Coordinates of C-alpha atoms in Angstrom, one line a residue:
M1 CA -19.4 109.0 -120.9
L2 CA -22.6 108.8 -118.7
E3 CA -24.2 106.4 -121.2
L4 CA -21.6 103.8 -120.1
V5 CA -23.2 103.6 -116.6
W6 CA -24.7 100.2 -117.5
T7 CA -21.2 98.7 -117.8
I8 CA -20.5 99.3 -114.2
P9 CA -22.6 96.4 -112.9
A10 CA -22.3 94.5 -116.2
L11 CA -18.6 93.9 -116.1
P12 CA -18.5 92.1 -112.7
F13 CA -21.5 90.1 -113.8
A14 CA -19.7 89.1 -116.9
G15 CA -16.7 88.1 -114.8
F16 CA -19.1 85.9 -112.7
L17 CA -20.5 84.2 -115.7
T18 CA -17.1 83.5 -117.2
L19 CA -15.8 82.0 -113.9
V20 CA -18.9 79.9 -113.5
L21 CA -18.7 78.5 -117.0
V22 CA -15.0 78.0 -117.5
G23 CA -13.3 79.0 -114.2
P24 CA -12.5 75.4 -113.0
R25 CA -10.6 74.8 -116.2
L26 CA -8.5 78.0 -116.0
S27 CA -5.3 78.5 -114.1
R28 CA -5.4 80.5 -110.9
Q29 CA -3.6 83.4 -112.5
A30 CA -6.2 83.5 -115.2
V31 CA -9.0 83.4 -112.6
A32 CA -7.4 86.2 -110.7
C33 CA -7.0 88.3 -113.9
I34 CA -10.7 87.8 -114.8
A35 CA -12.0 88.5 -111.3
V36 CA -9.8 91.5 -110.5
G37 CA -9.8 92.8 -114.0
T38 CA -13.6 93.0 -114.4
V39 CA -14.0 94.8 -111.0
G40 CA -11.0 97.0 -111.8
A41 CA -12.5 98.0 -115.1
S42 CA -15.7 98.8 -113.4
A43 CA -13.8 101.0 -110.9
L44 CA -12.0 102.7 -113.8
I45 CA -15.2 103.4 -115.6
S46 CA -16.8 104.7 -112.4
L47 CA -14.0 107.2 -111.9
L48 CA -14.3 108.4 -115.5
I49 CA -18.1 108.7 -115.1
A50 CA -17.5 110.6 -111.8
S51 CA -15.2 113.0 -113.6
S52 CA -17.7 113.6 -116.3
F53 CA -20.6 113.9 -113.8
I54 CA -18.7 116.5 -111.7
G55 CA -17.2 118.4 -114.6
A56 CA -20.4 118.6 -116.6
P57 CA -23.4 117.7 -114.4
P58 CA -26.5 116.4 -116.2
A59 CA -29.8 118.2 -116.1
G60 CA -31.2 118.0 -112.6
Y61 CA -27.9 116.5 -111.3
A62 CA -29.2 113.1 -112.2
Y63 CA -28.9 110.7 -115.1
S64 CA -31.4 107.9 -116.0
Q65 CA -30.8 105.0 -118.3
T66 CA -33.5 102.6 -119.3
L67 CA -32.2 99.3 -120.7
W68 CA -35.3 97.3 -121.2
E69 CA -38.8 96.6 -119.9
W70 CA -38.6 93.9 -117.2
M71 CA -42.3 93.1 -116.7
S72 CA -45.7 94.5 -117.4
V73 CA -48.6 92.8 -115.6
A74 CA -52.1 94.1 -114.7
G75 CA -51.1 97.7 -114.8
F76 CA -47.8 97.2 -113.0
T77 CA -44.7 97.9 -115.1
A78 CA -41.1 97.5 -114.0
K79 CA -38.0 98.3 -116.0
I80 CA -34.4 97.4 -115.9
A81 CA -33.4 101.0 -115.4
L82 CA -30.5 102.8 -113.7
Y83 CA -30.4 106.1 -111.9
L84 CA -27.2 107.9 -111.2
D85 CA -27.1 110.9 -108.9
A86 CA -24.6 112.2 -106.3
L87 CA -25.7 109.6 -103.7
A88 CA -25.5 106.7 -106.2
L89 CA -22.2 107.9 -107.5
V90 CA -20.6 108.0 -104.0
M91 CA -21.8 104.4 -103.4
V92 CA -20.6 103.2 -106.8
L93 CA -17.1 104.6 -106.2
V94 CA -17.0 103.0 -102.7
V95 CA -18.2 99.6 -103.9
T96 CA -15.9 99.4 -107.0
I97 CA -12.7 100.9 -105.6
V98 CA -12.8 99.1 -102.3
G99 CA -14.1 96.0 -104.1
C100 CA -11.2 96.1 -106.6
L101 CA -8.7 96.4 -103.8
I102 CA -10.1 93.6 -101.8
H103 CA -10.2 91.4 -104.9
L104 CA -6.6 92.1 -105.5
Y105 CA -5.8 91.3 -101.9
A106 CA -7.8 88.1 -102.1
S107 CA -6.0 86.9 -105.2
E108 CA -3.0 86.3 -103.0
F109 CA -4.7 85.5 -99.7
M110 CA -6.7 82.7 -101.2
E111 CA -4.0 81.2 -103.4
G112 CA -3.6 78.0 -101.4
E113 CA -7.3 77.4 -100.9
E114 CA -9.6 74.9 -102.7
G115 CA -12.3 76.4 -104.8
Y116 CA -10.4 79.4 -106.0
S117 CA -12.5 80.1 -109.1
R118 CA -15.7 79.4 -107.1
F119 CA -14.7 82.0 -104.5
F120 CA -14.1 84.7 -107.1
A121 CA -17.3 83.8 -108.9
Y122 CA -19.2 84.5 -105.7
M123 CA -17.2 87.7 -105.1
N124 CA -17.9 89.1 -108.6
L125 CA -21.6 88.2 -108.3
F126 CA -21.7 90.1 -105.0
V127 CA -20.1 93.2 -106.5
A128 CA -22.5 93.1 -109.5
M129 CA -25.6 92.7 -107.2
M130 CA -24.4 95.5 -104.9
L131 CA -24.0 97.8 -107.8
T132 CA -27.4 96.8 -109.1
L133 CA -28.8 97.8 -105.7
V134 CA -27.3 101.2 -105.6
L135 CA -28.0 102.1 -109.2
A136 CA -31.6 100.8 -109.4
D137 CA -34.1 103.2 -110.6
N138 CA -37.0 101.4 -108.9
L139 CA -37.5 99.6 -105.7
L140 CA -38.2 96.3 -107.3
L141 CA -34.8 96.2 -109.1
L142 CA -33.2 97.5 -105.8
Y143 CA -34.9 94.5 -104.1
L144 CA -33.4 92.2 -106.7
G145 CA -29.9 93.5 -105.8
W146 CA -30.8 93.4 -102.1
E147 CA -31.7 89.7 -102.3
G148 CA -28.7 89.1 -104.5
V149 CA -26.2 90.3 -102.0
G150 CA -28.0 88.3 -99.3
L151 CA -27.5 85.1 -101.4
C152 CA -23.9 86.0 -102.0
S153 CA -23.4 86.6 -98.3
Y154 CA -24.7 83.1 -97.6
L155 CA -22.4 81.6 -100.2
L156 CA -19.3 83.4 -99.0
I157 CA -19.8 83.0 -95.3
G158 CA -20.2 79.3 -95.8
F159 CA -17.4 79.1 -98.4
W160 CA -15.5 76.6 -96.2
Y161 CA -18.6 74.5 -96.1
R162 CA -16.8 71.3 -94.9
D163 CA -16.8 72.8 -91.4
A164 CA -20.3 72.5 -90.1
A165 CA -20.0 75.6 -88.0
N166 CA -19.4 77.7 -91.2
G167 CA -22.6 76.3 -92.7
L168 CA -24.5 77.1 -89.5
A169 CA -23.2 80.7 -89.6
A170 CA -24.2 81.1 -93.2
R171 CA -27.7 79.8 -92.5
K172 CA -28.0 82.1 -89.5
A173 CA -27.1 85.1 -91.6
F174 CA -29.5 84.1 -94.3
I175 CA -32.5 83.5 -92.0
V176 CA -32.0 86.5 -89.7
T177 CA -31.7 88.9 -92.6
R178 CA -34.8 87.3 -94.2
I179 CA -36.8 88.6 -91.3
G180 CA -36.0 92.2 -92.3
D181 CA -36.3 91.4 -96.0
T182 CA -39.9 90.1 -95.5
A183 CA -40.8 93.4 -93.7
M184 CA -39.3 95.3 -96.6
A185 CA -41.3 93.2 -99.2
I186 CA -44.5 94.0 -97.4
G187 CA -43.5 97.7 -97.4
L188 CA -43.1 97.5 -101.2
F189 CA -46.6 96.0 -101.6
L190 CA -48.1 98.8 -99.5
L191 CA -46.3 101.5 -101.5
W192 CA -47.4 100.0 -104.8
T193 CA -51.0 99.5 -103.6
H194 CA -51.4 103.1 -102.3
L195 CA -49.1 105.1 -104.6
G196 CA -49.2 103.1 -107.8
T197 CA -45.5 103.0 -108.6
L198 CA -42.2 101.7 -107.4
D199 CA -40.0 104.1 -109.4
I200 CA -38.1 105.7 -106.6
Q201 CA -38.1 109.4 -107.7
E202 CA -41.8 109.3 -108.7
L203 CA -42.6 107.4 -105.5
M204 CA -41.1 110.1 -103.3
R205 CA -43.0 112.8 -105.2
R206 CA -46.3 111.1 -104.9
A207 CA -45.7 110.3 -101.2
M208 CA -45.1 113.9 -100.4
Q209 CA -48.2 115.0 -102.4
V210 CA -50.6 112.3 -101.0
W211 CA -49.5 111.8 -97.4
P212 CA -49.2 114.5 -94.8
V213 CA -46.4 114.4 -92.2
G214 CA -47.2 111.8 -89.7
A215 CA -49.7 109.9 -91.9
G216 CA -50.4 106.3 -90.8
L217 CA -49.5 104.8 -94.1
A218 CA -46.3 106.8 -94.4
T219 CA -45.3 105.7 -90.9
A220 CA -46.2 102.0 -91.6
T221 CA -44.3 101.9 -94.9
A222 CA -41.3 103.7 -93.4
A223 CA -41.3 101.3 -90.5
L224 CA -41.4 98.3 -92.8
L225 CA -38.5 99.6 -94.9
L226 CA -36.6 100.3 -91.6
G227 CA -37.1 96.6 -90.8
G228 CA -35.3 95.6 -93.9
A229 CA -32.5 98.1 -93.2
L230 CA -32.1 96.7 -89.6
G231 CA -31.6 93.2 -90.9
K232 CA -29.2 94.0 -93.7
S233 CA -27.2 96.5 -91.6
A234 CA -27.1 94.3 -88.5
Q235 CA -28.8 96.8 -86.1
L236 CA -30.8 96.0 -83.0
P237 CA -32.6 93.6 -82.7
L238 CA -31.3 91.8 -85.8
Q239 CA -27.6 92.2 -85.3
T240 CA -26.8 88.7 -84.1
W241 CA -25.8 87.3 -87.5
L242 CA -22.9 89.5 -88.2
P243 CA -20.3 88.3 -85.5
D244 CA -20.9 84.7 -86.6
A245 CA -20.5 85.7 -90.2
M246 CA -16.7 86.1 -89.5
A247 CA -16.6 82.3 -90.3
G248 CA -16.0 83.3 -93.9
P249 CA -12.6 84.1 -95.4
T250 CA -11.1 87.5 -94.3
P251 CA -11.5 89.1 -97.7
V252 CA -15.2 88.3 -97.4
S253 CA -15.4 90.0 -94.0
A254 CA -13.7 93.0 -95.5
L255 CA -15.9 93.3 -98.6
I256 CA -19.4 92.2 -97.5
H257 CA -19.4 92.7 -93.7
A258 CA -17.5 95.9 -93.3
A259 CA -17.2 97.9 -96.5
T260 CA -20.4 97.4 -98.6
M261 CA -23.3 95.0 -97.9
V262 CA -24.0 96.0 -94.3
T263 CA -24.2 99.6 -95.4
A264 CA -27.1 98.7 -97.8
G265 CA -29.6 99.6 -95.0
V266 CA -28.0 103.0 -94.6
Y267 CA -28.3 103.6 -98.4
L268 CA -31.9 102.4 -98.4
I269 CA -33.0 104.9 -95.8
A270 CA -31.0 107.7 -97.5
R271 CA -32.4 106.9 -100.9
T272 CA -36.0 106.9 -99.6
H273 CA -35.4 109.9 -97.3
G274 CA -38.5 111.6 -98.6
L275 CA -40.7 108.9 -97.2
F276 CA -38.9 108.9 -93.9
T277 CA -39.3 112.6 -93.4
L278 CA -43.1 112.0 -93.6
A279 CA -42.7 109.7 -90.6
P280 CA -41.0 111.6 -87.7
Q281 CA -41.8 108.7 -85.3
V282 CA -39.8 106.3 -87.5
M283 CA -37.0 108.9 -87.8
A284 CA -36.8 109.1 -84.1
A285 CA -36.7 105.3 -83.9
V286 CA -33.8 105.2 -86.4
A287 CA -31.8 107.6 -84.2
V288 CA -32.6 105.7 -80.9
I289 CA -31.8 102.3 -82.5
G290 CA -28.6 103.6 -83.8
A291 CA -27.6 105.1 -80.5
L292 CA -28.4 101.9 -78.6
T293 CA -26.7 99.7 -81.2
L294 CA -23.4 101.6 -81.1
L295 CA -23.3 101.3 -77.3
V296 CA -24.3 97.6 -77.1
A297 CA -21.9 96.6 -79.8
G298 CA -19.1 98.7 -78.4
C299 CA -19.4 97.0 -75.0
S300 CA -19.3 93.6 -76.7
A301 CA -16.2 94.5 -78.7
L302 CA -14.4 95.2 -75.4
T303 CA -14.6 91.6 -74.4
Q304 CA -13.9 89.6 -77.5
R305 CA -10.8 87.4 -78.0
D306 CA -11.2 86.7 -81.7
I307 CA -9.7 89.6 -83.6
K308 CA -12.3 89.4 -86.4
R309 CA -15.2 89.3 -83.9
V310 CA -13.8 92.6 -82.4
L311 CA -14.0 94.1 -85.8
A312 CA -17.4 92.6 -86.4
Y313 CA -18.9 94.2 -83.3
S314 CA -17.1 97.4 -84.3
T315 CA -18.9 97.3 -87.7
I316 CA -22.2 97.0 -85.9
S317 CA -21.3 99.9 -83.7
Q318 CA -20.1 102.2 -86.5
I319 CA -23.2 101.5 -88.6
G320 CA -25.1 102.6 -85.5
Y321 CA -23.4 106.0 -85.9
M322 CA -24.7 106.1 -89.4
F323 CA -28.3 105.3 -88.3
L324 CA -27.9 107.9 -85.6
A325 CA -27.1 110.5 -88.3
L326 CA -29.9 109.4 -90.5
G327 CA -32.4 109.6 -87.6
V328 CA -31.5 113.3 -86.8
G329 CA -31.7 114.2 -90.5
A330 CA -27.9 114.5 -91.1
W331 CA -28.1 112.6 -94.4
S332 CA -24.8 113.7 -95.8
A333 CA -23.0 113.0 -92.5
A334 CA -24.2 109.4 -92.5
I335 CA -23.0 108.8 -96.1
F336 CA -19.7 110.6 -95.3
H337 CA -19.1 108.2 -92.4
L338 CA -20.2 105.3 -94.6
M339 CA -17.4 106.2 -97.0
T340 CA -14.7 106.7 -94.5
H341 CA -15.7 103.6 -92.6
A342 CA -15.4 101.6 -95.8
F343 CA -11.8 102.7 -96.1
F344 CA -10.6 102.2 -92.5
K345 CA -12.6 99.1 -91.7
A346 CA -11.6 97.3 -94.9
L347 CA -8.0 98.2 -93.9
L348 CA -8.4 96.8 -90.4
F349 CA -9.9 93.5 -91.7
L350 CA -7.2 93.1 -94.4
A351 CA -4.3 93.9 -92.0
A352 CA -5.8 91.5 -89.5
G353 CA -6.0 89.0 -92.3
V354 CA -2.2 89.3 -92.8
V355 CA -1.7 88.6 -89.1
I356 CA -4.1 85.6 -89.1
L357 CA -2.4 84.2 -92.3
R358 CA 1.1 84.6 -91.0
L359 CA 0.2 83.0 -87.6
H360 CA -1.2 79.9 -89.2
H361 CA -4.9 81.0 -89.0
E362 CA -4.7 82.0 -85.3
H363 CA -7.5 84.4 -84.3
D364 CA -7.1 84.8 -80.6
I365 CA -5.5 88.1 -79.7
F366 CA -4.2 86.7 -76.4
R367 CA -2.1 84.2 -78.4
M368 CA -0.4 87.0 -80.4
G369 CA 1.9 89.7 -79.3
G370 CA 5.1 91.5 -80.3
L371 CA 4.2 91.5 -84.0
R372 CA 5.1 95.1 -84.8
H373 CA 8.7 94.1 -85.6
R374 CA 7.9 90.8 -87.5
L375 CA 5.0 92.3 -89.5
P376 CA 5.8 96.0 -89.8
V377 CA 3.5 96.8 -92.8
A378 CA 0.6 95.1 -91.1
F379 CA 1.4 96.9 -87.9
W380 CA 1.6 100.4 -89.3
T381 CA -1.4 100.0 -91.5
F382 CA -3.5 98.5 -88.7
L383 CA -2.4 101.3 -86.5
I384 CA -3.6 103.9 -89.1
G385 CA -6.9 102.1 -89.5
S386 CA -7.3 101.9 -85.7
A387 CA -6.5 105.6 -85.4
S388 CA -9.1 106.5 -88.0
L389 CA -11.7 104.2 -86.3
A390 CA -10.9 105.8 -83.0
A391 CA -11.3 109.3 -84.6
L392 CA -7.8 110.5 -83.8
P393 CA -8.2 114.2 -84.1
F394 CA -7.3 116.3 -87.2
V395 CA -5.2 113.6 -89.0
T396 CA -7.7 110.8 -89.7
A397 CA -10.7 110.5 -91.9
G398 CA -12.7 108.9 -89.1
F399 CA -12.4 112.1 -87.0
Y400 CA -14.1 114.3 -89.5
S401 CA -17.0 112.0 -90.3
K402 CA -17.7 111.0 -86.7
E403 CA -17.3 114.6 -85.4
W404 CA -19.8 115.7 -88.0
I405 CA -22.3 113.1 -86.7
L406 CA -21.8 114.1 -83.1
R407 CA -22.2 117.8 -84.0
E408 CA -25.5 117.1 -85.7
A409 CA -26.6 114.9 -82.8
W410 CA -26.2 117.9 -80.5
A411 CA -27.2 120.8 -82.6
G412 CA -29.2 119.3 -85.5
P413 CA -32.9 120.0 -85.9
A414 CA -33.8 116.5 -84.5
G415 CA -30.7 116.2 -82.2
S416 CA -30.7 116.0 -78.4
P417 CA -28.1 115.9 -75.6
W418 CA -29.0 112.3 -75.0
L419 CA -28.2 111.2 -78.5
W420 CA -24.9 113.2 -78.4
A421 CA -24.0 111.6 -75.1
A422 CA -24.6 108.1 -76.4
G423 CA -22.4 108.9 -79.4
T424 CA -19.7 110.4 -77.2
I425 CA -19.6 107.4 -74.9
G426 CA -19.5 105.1 -77.9
A427 CA -16.5 107.1 -79.2
L428 CA -14.7 106.4 -75.9
L429 CA -15.5 102.7 -76.1
T430 CA -14.3 102.6 -79.7
S431 CA -10.9 104.0 -78.8
I432 CA -10.5 101.6 -75.9
Y433 CA -11.5 98.4 -77.7
I434 CA -9.6 99.0 -80.9
F435 CA -6.4 100.0 -79.1
R436 CA -6.9 97.0 -76.9
V437 CA -6.3 95.0 -80.1
V438 CA -3.4 97.1 -81.1
F439 CA -1.6 96.6 -77.8
R440 CA -2.4 92.9 -77.4
V441 CA -1.4 92.0 -81.0
F442 CA 1.5 94.2 -81.8
F443 CA 3.1 94.9 -78.4
G444 CA 4.2 92.8 -75.5
T445 CA 5.9 89.4 -75.6
P446 CA 5.7 87.3 -78.8
Q447 CA 3.4 84.4 -78.3
A448 CA 3.6 82.5 -81.7
Q449 CA 5.8 81.7 -84.6
V450 CA 5.4 84.1 -87.5
D451 CA 5.8 83.2 -91.2
D452 CA 7.4 85.5 -93.7
E453 CA 5.8 88.8 -94.8
P454 CA 3.0 88.6 -97.4
G455 CA 3.6 89.5 -101.1
L456 CA 3.4 92.7 -103.0
R457 CA -0.3 92.5 -103.8
M458 CA -1.4 92.4 -100.2
H459 CA 1.0 95.1 -99.1
L460 CA 0.0 97.4 -101.9
V461 CA -3.7 97.1 -101.0
L462 CA -2.9 97.9 -97.3
L463 CA -0.9 100.9 -98.3
V464 CA -3.6 102.3 -100.6
L465 CA -6.3 101.9 -98.0
A466 CA -4.1 103.4 -95.3
V467 CA -3.7 106.5 -97.5
L468 CA -7.5 106.7 -98.0
S469 CA -8.1 106.2 -94.3
V470 CA -6.2 109.5 -93.7
V471 CA -6.9 111.7 -96.7
G472 CA -10.5 110.5 -97.3
G473 CA -11.7 112.9 -94.6
F474 CA -10.3 116.1 -96.0
V475 CA -13.2 116.5 -98.4
E476 CA -15.3 117.8 -95.5
V477 CA -13.6 119.9 -92.8
P478 CA -15.6 121.9 -90.2
Q479 CA -15.7 125.7 -90.0
T480 CA -13.5 125.8 -86.9
L481 CA -10.6 124.5 -89.1
V482 CA -10.4 125.1 -92.8
H483 CA -14.1 124.8 -93.6
I484 CA -14.1 122.6 -96.6
T485 CA -17.5 121.5 -97.8
Y486 CA -16.8 119.6 -101.1
F487 CA -18.6 116.4 -100.0
S488 CA -21.7 118.0 -98.5
D489 CA -22.1 120.5 -101.4
F490 CA -21.9 117.5 -103.9
L491 CA -24.4 115.3 -101.9
H492 CA -26.8 118.1 -101.4
T493 CA -27.8 117.8 -105.0
A494 CA -29.4 114.4 -104.1
L495 CA -30.0 114.7 -100.3
P496 CA -31.6 117.6 -98.4
S497 CA -29.5 119.9 -96.3
P498 CA -30.3 119.9 -92.6
S499 CA -32.6 122.7 -91.7
G500 CA -33.0 124.5 -88.4
V501 CA -30.5 125.8 -85.9
H502 CA -26.9 124.8 -86.3
A503 CA -24.1 125.0 -83.8
E504 CA -22.5 128.3 -83.4
F505 CA -18.7 128.6 -83.8
G506 CA -18.0 128.4 -80.1
T507 CA -20.4 125.5 -79.6
E508 CA -18.9 123.6 -82.5
L509 CA -15.4 124.2 -81.2
T510 CA -16.4 123.0 -77.8
L511 CA -17.9 119.8 -79.3
Q512 CA -14.7 119.2 -81.3
I513 CA -12.5 119.6 -78.3
I514 CA -14.7 117.1 -76.4
A515 CA -14.6 114.6 -79.3
S516 CA -10.8 115.0 -79.5
V517 CA -10.3 114.5 -75.7
V518 CA -12.6 111.5 -75.7
S519 CA -10.6 109.9 -78.5
L520 CA -7.3 110.5 -76.9
L521 CA -8.6 109.5 -73.4
G522 CA -9.7 106.1 -74.8
I523 CA -6.3 105.4 -76.2
V524 CA -4.6 106.3 -72.9
L525 CA -7.0 104.1 -71.0
A526 CA -6.4 101.2 -73.4
Y527 CA -2.6 101.7 -72.9
F528 CA -3.0 101.7 -69.2
L529 CA -5.4 98.7 -69.0
F530 CA -3.9 96.4 -71.6
L531 CA -0.2 97.2 -71.8
S532 CA 1.1 99.2 -68.9
R533 CA -1.0 97.8 -66.0
P534 CA -2.9 94.8 -67.3
Q535 CA -3.3 93.5 -63.7
A536 CA -5.9 96.3 -63.3
I537 CA -8.3 94.9 -65.8
D538 CA -7.6 91.4 -64.5
A539 CA -8.5 92.5 -61.0
L540 CA -11.7 94.1 -62.4
T541 CA -12.8 91.0 -64.3
G542 CA -11.8 88.8 -61.4
T543 CA -14.6 90.1 -59.2
A544 CA -18.0 88.3 -59.4
W545 CA -19.9 91.1 -60.9
G546 CA -17.0 92.0 -63.3
A547 CA -16.8 88.4 -64.5
A548 CA -20.6 88.3 -65.0
V549 CA -20.7 91.5 -67.0
Q550 CA -17.8 90.3 -69.1
R551 CA -19.6 87.0 -69.9
W552 CA -22.8 88.9 -70.7
W553 CA -21.1 91.3 -73.1
F554 CA -18.9 88.5 -74.6
A555 CA -22.2 86.7 -75.4
G556 CA -23.5 89.7 -77.2
W557 CA -25.8 90.7 -74.3
G558 CA -27.5 87.4 -74.5
F559 CA -29.6 88.1 -77.6
D560 CA -28.8 84.6 -79.1
W561 CA -29.9 83.0 -75.8
V562 CA -33.1 84.9 -75.7
Y563 CA -33.9 84.1 -79.4
D564 CA -33.1 80.4 -78.8
R565 CA -35.5 80.3 -75.9
L566 CA -38.3 82.4 -77.3
V567 CA -38.2 81.5 -81.0
V568 CA -36.0 78.6 -82.0
E569 CA -36.8 76.0 -79.3
P570 CA -40.6 76.7 -79.2
Y571 CA -40.6 76.4 -83.0
I572 CA -38.8 73.1 -82.9
W573 CA -41.1 71.8 -80.2
V574 CA -44.2 72.7 -82.2
A575 CA -42.7 71.1 -85.3
Q576 CA -42.1 67.9 -83.3
V577 CA -45.5 67.9 -81.7
N578 CA -47.2 68.6 -85.0
K579 CA -45.3 66.1 -87.1
D580 CA -48.4 63.9 -87.3
D581 CA -50.8 66.6 -88.4
V582 CA -53.9 66.1 -90.6
L583 CA -52.2 67.0 -93.8
D584 CA -49.4 64.6 -93.1
A585 CA -52.1 61.9 -92.3
I586 CA -53.8 62.5 -95.7
S587 CA -50.5 62.2 -97.6
R588 CA -49.5 59.1 -95.6
G589 CA -53.0 57.6 -96.1
T590 CA -52.8 58.2 -99.9
A591 CA -49.4 56.4 -99.9
R592 CA -50.8 53.5 -97.8
F593 CA -53.8 53.1 -100.1
A594 CA -51.5 53.0 -103.1
R595 CA -49.5 50.2 -101.5
Q596 CA -52.5 48.2 -100.5
A597 CA -54.0 48.6 -104.0
H598 CA -50.7 47.4 -105.5
R599 CA -50.7 44.3 -103.3
L600 CA -54.3 43.5 -104.4
L601 CA -53.6 44.0 -108.0
G602 CA -50.4 42.0 -107.7
Q603 CA -52.4 39.0 -106.6
T604 CA -54.2 38.9 -109.9
Q605 CA -50.9 38.3 -111.7
T606 CA -51.2 34.5 -111.6
G607 CA -49.5 33.7 -114.9
Q608 CA -52.6 31.7 -116.1
V609 CA -53.7 32.9 -119.5
R610 CA -57.3 31.6 -119.2
W611 CA -57.9 33.8 -116.1
Y612 CA -56.5 36.8 -118.0
A613 CA -58.8 36.1 -121.0
A614 CA -61.8 35.6 -118.6
S615 CA -61.0 38.9 -116.8
I616 CA -60.8 40.7 -120.2
A617 CA -64.2 39.2 -121.3
A618 CA -65.8 40.1 -117.9
G619 CA -64.6 43.6 -118.0
S620 CA -65.7 44.1 -121.6
A621 CA -69.2 42.8 -120.7
I622 CA -69.4 45.2 -117.7
F623 CA -68.4 48.2 -119.8
I624 CA -70.9 47.3 -122.6
A625 CA -73.7 46.9 -120.0
L626 CA -72.9 50.3 -118.5
A627 CA -72.9 51.9 -121.9
V628 CA -76.3 50.3 -122.9
F629 CA -78.2 50.8 -119.6
L630 CA -76.7 54.1 -118.4

């Protein structure tokens, strides 16, 4: 069964090619069958391969498959080769299963939209590229998938391209992530130059053999790879593109900007963990960046009015938790939260999509209200997703993954009370901002007319994701409860186990109690501030300093303003000043010379044959003289 691993990315890619070539001539039902069917088949094969991998693990708990040689130039060889281990398998299952569910949802959500086949062609290409990224055996093939998902992100964010704002958001995402991608490309050049290979497993072995811990080259290459991860995963200071990316259709937000693409940076760091362990300064930077990001984004989420922008800032914040875990060496905890986050954040986006669609594309949570009776399935599923995001204790997947990260941030070998405190405050903010949405949207007085409930496909997807958002956490339960370690035991075949002092039973229990209290406290505060006593928050934001802080957080802490002033506007000014530079003068001079020569030659066209004959004779005489005398 493992030999079929190549079909996992191949099937969505085949769906993309089919939709590109014949999609516009097919019915919408046929387009949906091709798009959903190919990704669904990929998910089914992934499940079968997972069963085979777990039941009869390959030698070394990893399986390699070389398809063909890609290039061989001046001693550099790159292959189209796939590598399947526990880490890649978890990512493949997340991408294909969540991707299939979102495709099924989108087949109904996008029914009335122009460009139906084009939309699903882009979606299938994205899934194929994401699977290429996670299955790549070498960093060059990984980079191909990395750039492929960036291209698909641009195409899908700007899908409704007739609106100029959507095109601007797509370009912003493409340009900002290119900054990180450029850093990553330079890192790949350094790795090849100094280690002589880009095959990931061999690269990690050579790095550990050649470079001691703290070596300058190890630090430089890890920092450059981190730059790529920051751009793709929307972490400080390259996080500004993600909130604007909500301009794309809601299924795009769920697939690319919540469940899969933005986690590519987390996967990259986990996949190259051997290199990062050689650069403790970079590891510390990963943790600090994650902690700062989760706080900054959590504060911004508190002030947003657009339901999708709340979820966008939430995504930035939750990926910050994953970076925090990676930075303290809790590799498995980071991937566990990646998996649970894919379930509950996709659920939140898709449930929000039902609300948006049934309110005639209304996004403002202050123009909603009282929807729990009109849209009961959307309400209950959004509530489950919110509870999981807020880490409601004991009954949600988000509690187990986030509690694991906070525990490692306190007691892990590279943890510290400051990192734990940042994560705990972020957990409080998370509970407040997501239940602010719950109370504003589904409780209170109805503010808008609601269409009928969506169809079976959208409801089915919401229900499946709601189940996964609850039961997905029970594969890893701490020792203070049942002590289940299925997930960590499986991933430890691909990722190292944290070493050092771990929390004692009493300490772990105390940390869990604090995490539980913080989650519940946030919900209570949200109820008080946004449902029971809304005048309290109005009074707070009515003060001069409260209004100023709200505007600052609403604007994403002013990062866009700073970048506009420091980068965009100076660049435009230099371009305008330099529009008459020397190179342009040369090209314009060449064009002016050609025009003048044309005018001069044009004057010789008199129409008199005797002058043409005389010119031919004179020219012939000149050429003969040159040949004779020179």
